[in-house]
Structure formats: structure tokens, C-alpha cells
C-alpha positions as a printed Julia matrix, in Angstrom:
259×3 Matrix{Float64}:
 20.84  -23.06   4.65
 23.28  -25.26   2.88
 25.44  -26.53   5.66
 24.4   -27.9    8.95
 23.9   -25.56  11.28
 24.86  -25.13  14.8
 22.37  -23.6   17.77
 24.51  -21.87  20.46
 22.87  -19.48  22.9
 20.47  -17.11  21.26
 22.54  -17.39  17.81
 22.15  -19.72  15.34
 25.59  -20.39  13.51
 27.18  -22.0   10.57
 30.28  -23.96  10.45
 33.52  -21.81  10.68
 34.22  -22.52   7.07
 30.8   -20.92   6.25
 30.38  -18.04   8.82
 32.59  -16.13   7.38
 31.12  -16.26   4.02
 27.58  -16.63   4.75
 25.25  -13.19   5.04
 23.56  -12.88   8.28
 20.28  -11.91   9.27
 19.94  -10.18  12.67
 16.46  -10.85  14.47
 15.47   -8.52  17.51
 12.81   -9.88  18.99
 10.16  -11.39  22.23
  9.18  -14.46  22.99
  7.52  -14.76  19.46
 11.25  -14.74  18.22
 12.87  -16.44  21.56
 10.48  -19.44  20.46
 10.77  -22.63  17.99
 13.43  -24.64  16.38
 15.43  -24.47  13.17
 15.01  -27.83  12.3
 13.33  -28.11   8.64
  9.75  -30.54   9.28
  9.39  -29.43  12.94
  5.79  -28.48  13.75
  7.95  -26.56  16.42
  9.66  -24.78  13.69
 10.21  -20.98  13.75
  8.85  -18.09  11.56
 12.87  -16.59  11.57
 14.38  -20.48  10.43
 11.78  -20.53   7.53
 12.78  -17.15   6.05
 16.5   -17.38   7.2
 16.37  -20.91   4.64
 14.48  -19.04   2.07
 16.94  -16.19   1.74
 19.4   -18.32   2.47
 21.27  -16.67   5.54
 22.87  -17.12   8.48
 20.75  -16.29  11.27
 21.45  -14.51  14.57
 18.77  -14.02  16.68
 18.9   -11.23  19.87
 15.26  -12.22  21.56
 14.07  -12.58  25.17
 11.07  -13.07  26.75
  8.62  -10.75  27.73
 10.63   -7.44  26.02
  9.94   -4.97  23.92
 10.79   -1.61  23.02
 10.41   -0.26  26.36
 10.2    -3.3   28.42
 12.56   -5.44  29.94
 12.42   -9.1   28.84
 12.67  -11.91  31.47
 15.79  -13.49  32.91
 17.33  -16.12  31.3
 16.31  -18.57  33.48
 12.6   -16.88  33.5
 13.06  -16.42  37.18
 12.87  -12.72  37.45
 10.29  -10.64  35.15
 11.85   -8.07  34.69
 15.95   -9.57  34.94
 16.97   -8.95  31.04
 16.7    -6.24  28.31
 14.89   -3.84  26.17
 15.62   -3.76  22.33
 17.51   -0.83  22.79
 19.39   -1.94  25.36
 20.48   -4.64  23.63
 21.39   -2.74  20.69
 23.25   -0.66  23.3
 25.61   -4.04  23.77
 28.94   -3.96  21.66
 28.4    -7.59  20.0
 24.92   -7.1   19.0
 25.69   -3.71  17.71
 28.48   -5.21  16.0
 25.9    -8.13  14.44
 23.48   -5.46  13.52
 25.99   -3.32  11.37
 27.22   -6.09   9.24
 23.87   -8.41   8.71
 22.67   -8.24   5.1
 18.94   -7.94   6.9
 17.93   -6.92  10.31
 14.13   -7.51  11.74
 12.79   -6.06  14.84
  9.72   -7.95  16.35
  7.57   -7.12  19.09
  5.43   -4.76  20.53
  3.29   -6.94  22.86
  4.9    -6.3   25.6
  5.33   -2.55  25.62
  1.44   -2.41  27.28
  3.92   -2.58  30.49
  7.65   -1.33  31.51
  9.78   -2.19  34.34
 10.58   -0.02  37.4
 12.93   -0.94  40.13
 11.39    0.12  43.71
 12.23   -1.19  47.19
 15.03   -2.99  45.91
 13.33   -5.11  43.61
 11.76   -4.94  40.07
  8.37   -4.29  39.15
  6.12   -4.24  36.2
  3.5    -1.28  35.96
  1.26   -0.01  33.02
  3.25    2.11  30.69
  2.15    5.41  29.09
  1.92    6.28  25.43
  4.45    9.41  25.93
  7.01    7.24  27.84
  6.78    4.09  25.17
  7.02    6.86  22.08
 10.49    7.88  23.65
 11.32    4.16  24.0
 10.5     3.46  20.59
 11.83    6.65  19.79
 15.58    5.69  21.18
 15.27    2.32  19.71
 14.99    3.49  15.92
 18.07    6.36  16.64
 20.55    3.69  17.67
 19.27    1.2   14.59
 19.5     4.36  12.41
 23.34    5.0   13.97
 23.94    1.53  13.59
 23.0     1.8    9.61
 23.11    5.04   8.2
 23.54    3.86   4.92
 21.52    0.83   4.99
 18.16    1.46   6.27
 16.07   -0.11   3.91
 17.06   -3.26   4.97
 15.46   -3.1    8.61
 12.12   -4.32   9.08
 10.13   -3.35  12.1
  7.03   -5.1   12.86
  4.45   -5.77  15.62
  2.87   -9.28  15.98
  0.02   -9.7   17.4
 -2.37  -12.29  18.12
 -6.06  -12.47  19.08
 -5.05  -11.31  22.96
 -7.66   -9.92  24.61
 -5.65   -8.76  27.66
 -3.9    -6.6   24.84
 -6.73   -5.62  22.85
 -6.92   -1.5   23.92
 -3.08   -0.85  24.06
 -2.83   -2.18  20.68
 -4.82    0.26  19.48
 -2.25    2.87  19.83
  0.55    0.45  20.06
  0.87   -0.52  16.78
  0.49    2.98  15.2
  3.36    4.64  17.07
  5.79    1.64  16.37
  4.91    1.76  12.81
  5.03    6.33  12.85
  8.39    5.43  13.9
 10.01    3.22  11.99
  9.02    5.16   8.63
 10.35    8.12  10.23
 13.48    6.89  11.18
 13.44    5.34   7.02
 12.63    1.98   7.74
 10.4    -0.58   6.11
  7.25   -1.77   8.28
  5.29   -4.79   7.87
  2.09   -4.66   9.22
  1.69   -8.38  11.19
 -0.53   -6.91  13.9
 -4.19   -7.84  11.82
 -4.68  -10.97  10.65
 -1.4   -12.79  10.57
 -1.45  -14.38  13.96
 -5.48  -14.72  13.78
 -7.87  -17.28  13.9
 -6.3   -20.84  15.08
 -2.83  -19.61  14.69
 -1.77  -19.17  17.9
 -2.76  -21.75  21.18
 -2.63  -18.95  23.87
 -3.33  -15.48  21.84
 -0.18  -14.73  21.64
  2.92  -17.14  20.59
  2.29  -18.65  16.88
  1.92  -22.49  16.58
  2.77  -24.43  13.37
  0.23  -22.55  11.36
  1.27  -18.56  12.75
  4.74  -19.58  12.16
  4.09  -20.04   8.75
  1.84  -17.09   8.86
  4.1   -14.89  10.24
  6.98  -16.19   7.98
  4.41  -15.75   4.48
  3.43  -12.16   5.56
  7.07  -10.61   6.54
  8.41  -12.66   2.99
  5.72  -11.48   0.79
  5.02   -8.14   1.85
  8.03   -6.94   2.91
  9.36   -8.05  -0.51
 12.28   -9.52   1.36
 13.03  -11.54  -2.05
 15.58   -8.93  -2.69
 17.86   -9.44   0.6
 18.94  -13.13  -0.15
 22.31  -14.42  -0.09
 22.71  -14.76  -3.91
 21.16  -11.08  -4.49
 23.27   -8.65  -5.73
 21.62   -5.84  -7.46
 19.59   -4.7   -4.13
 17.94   -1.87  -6.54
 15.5    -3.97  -7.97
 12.19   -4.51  -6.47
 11.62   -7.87  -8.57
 15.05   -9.36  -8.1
 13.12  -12.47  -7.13
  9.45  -13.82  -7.38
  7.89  -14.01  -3.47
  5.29  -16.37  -3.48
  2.01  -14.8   -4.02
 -0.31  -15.11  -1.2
 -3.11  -17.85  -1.81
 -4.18  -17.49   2.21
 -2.69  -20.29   2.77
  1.1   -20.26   4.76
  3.63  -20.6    2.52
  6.08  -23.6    2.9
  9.36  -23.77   1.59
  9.65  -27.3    2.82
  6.74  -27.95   0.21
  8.57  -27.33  -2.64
């Protein structure tokens, strides 16, 4: 970005003189997307600050901890496990809804998660093992409301499922992944396969959240082969698959800040 930005809440914004100018990009996302900084030379920096500079637009991030497609996130104040959202219902809210239908780009991130969903017995909140027909009509909902949301832009939402070396998560991915990804092409969608490989190796600390390395990973691999080149601020003819040249990948994360 151009102009100093601002961090308020769960949105990242630009100066009033700029926000109204300045294409967004929406991120839904987990704690892969709740995490890191925007601040360019942070080792704490996040995947969605590198490719919100590189495309050069504002960006608005929807993310909680712990959700997914079919799971509630956390609280805000991490107290309760099951105290936030889903993805769908926070697409259901009127200001993300409203975010969603005029960003330039919108990613949706996760799938983790969704190995669990909330229920609410006895008067308090609970998480239990979800099944593969109840997650399918989460997912399901999820990619109608996105679809309502942008009937005439769909090939600018991204859906895609990071995952790290988790063991915990290992056998749910399995069948995870492919139903997110059935999905989103159904619903006319671009996927971007993140689940194998991106977050790999020494890229994460815990399995799951990307360090310095996996947020440069993750950043590279949604960039590159989602060929999101094309969606940048100063793009106009969105017809063209070479409207810009993505870095090509060298296995090593790609760093804007390099250049």
C-alpha cells in the first residue's frame, strides 16, 4: 500500500482520503488469517499484508479463531471455544456482506477446524466431532451466500484450505480438503490447493499457524497459482490471464520486500 495504513478491529484501513478510492480485498478466514502484522520487515508479518501490498489493496480481514465452515470460531477474548462465528455466519452479517460485494478480491481460508462443530447442550457450548454429511451442508451454505453475494463476479473468490503438518488433523483432511475444493468449483469459484506442501516442512512452529517462512509460503502459492496478478489495483482489463507477470516459483517464498 501507498499510504500508511491504519489497524482497527479485524480491518485493516486506509486513510479516509484513500478508502474511498482504494480496492479492497476481503479475507475470510481462522486463526491462520486472525494471525500476524501488516508491518512490511516483520518476521511476524502476515500471508494477507504481503499479497494485499503486492496487488496493492486495501485489506479487510473477517477471521476468528478456531472457525471454519461449519465451526464456530472462539470469542474474542478466547474465553469461550465456541463464543464467535462460522464463515457463513459471518457472511450472514450486513457489514461483511456489504464488504464482500464491493471488494475487487475476496479469499476464504480455512478448513482446519471443520474436523469439529459446536453444539449448545445443558446451557453451555460444546465442541464434538463433526460428520462429512453435516460439514458438506456447511460448506454447502457457505458457497450459496458467497455466490448471492457475487453473482456476477465469481471468479474473483478464492477458496482454499491450509494446512500444515498436523497430525491431530491428518485423517479428516483426507476428505476435508476434497469436499471444500468439490464445492467451491461448483459454486464457480477458483481453488487454490494450499493443503500439500505449502505449510510443510519448518514452516509452521506448532503444525498448524505459519511462521515467517509459511507466511511467505502461503502468500507465494495463493499469488502464483491463483494467478491473482490480474486482481490488482491498477488492473483493468480483468480478461486477460497475463495482465501481469507472478513471480515464478523457484521453491523459495517469494518476497516483495526483496525487491
Amino acid at each position: 500500500m501507498t499510504a500508511t495504513a491504519v489497524a482497527l478491529g479485524s480491518a485493516l484501513l486506509a486513510p479516509p482520503s484513500q478508502a474511498t478510492t482504494t480496492p479492497t480485498m476481503v479475507v475470510i478466514g481462522d486463526s491462520i488469517t486472525w494471525r500476524g502484522d501488516n508491518i512490511p520487515g516483520s518476521t511476524n508479518r502476515g500471508w494477507w499484508s504481503y499479497l494485499g501490498r503486492e496487488l496493492e489493496l486495501r485489506i479487510i480481514r473477517h477471521a476468528e479463531r478456531g472457525s471454519g465452515f461449519g465451526k464456530r470460531g472462539k470469542a474474542a477474548d478466547g474465553t469461550s471455544v465456541c463464543g464467535g462465528s462460522t464463515f457463513y455466519g459471518r457472511l450472514a452479517r450486513p457489514e461483511v456482506a456489504a464488504d464482500v460485494k464491493t471488494a475487487r478480491l475476496v479469499i476464504v481460508a480455512g478448513g482446519v477446524n471443520d474436523m469439529y462443530r459446536c453444539v449448545y447442550r445443558n446451557g453451555a457450548w460444546s465442541q464434538v466431532p463433526t460428520t462429512e454429511g453435516q460439514l458438506k451442508r456447511d460448506v454447502h451454505r457457505t458457497m450459496l451466500r458467497l455466490a448471492e453475494l457475487r453473482p456476477t463476479r465469481r471468479s474473483s473468490v478464492y477458496i482454499t484450505a491450509p494446512y500444515g503438518p498436523y497430525a491431530a488433523g491428518a485423517a479428516a483432511k483426507t476428505w476435508i480438503v476434497p469436499l471444500i475444493k468439490a464445492e467451491a468449483l461448483a459454486a464457480g469459484f477458483r481453488y487454490v490447493d494450499t493443503s500439500r506442501g505449502t505449510l510443510d516442512g519448518d514452516r509452521t512452529d506448532d503444525g498448524v499457524h505459519p511462521n515467517y517462512a509459511g507466511n511467505l509460503r502461503l502468500f507465494h502459492d495463493l499469488y502464483v497459482y491463483g494467478v491473482m496478478a490480474r486482481w490488482g489495483a491498477g488492473v483493468t482489463d480483468y480478461s486477460r490471464g497475463d495482465v501481469a507477470s507472478p513471480p515464478a516459483p523457484t521453491g523459495q517464498p517469494y518476497d516483495p520486500d526483496s525487491r
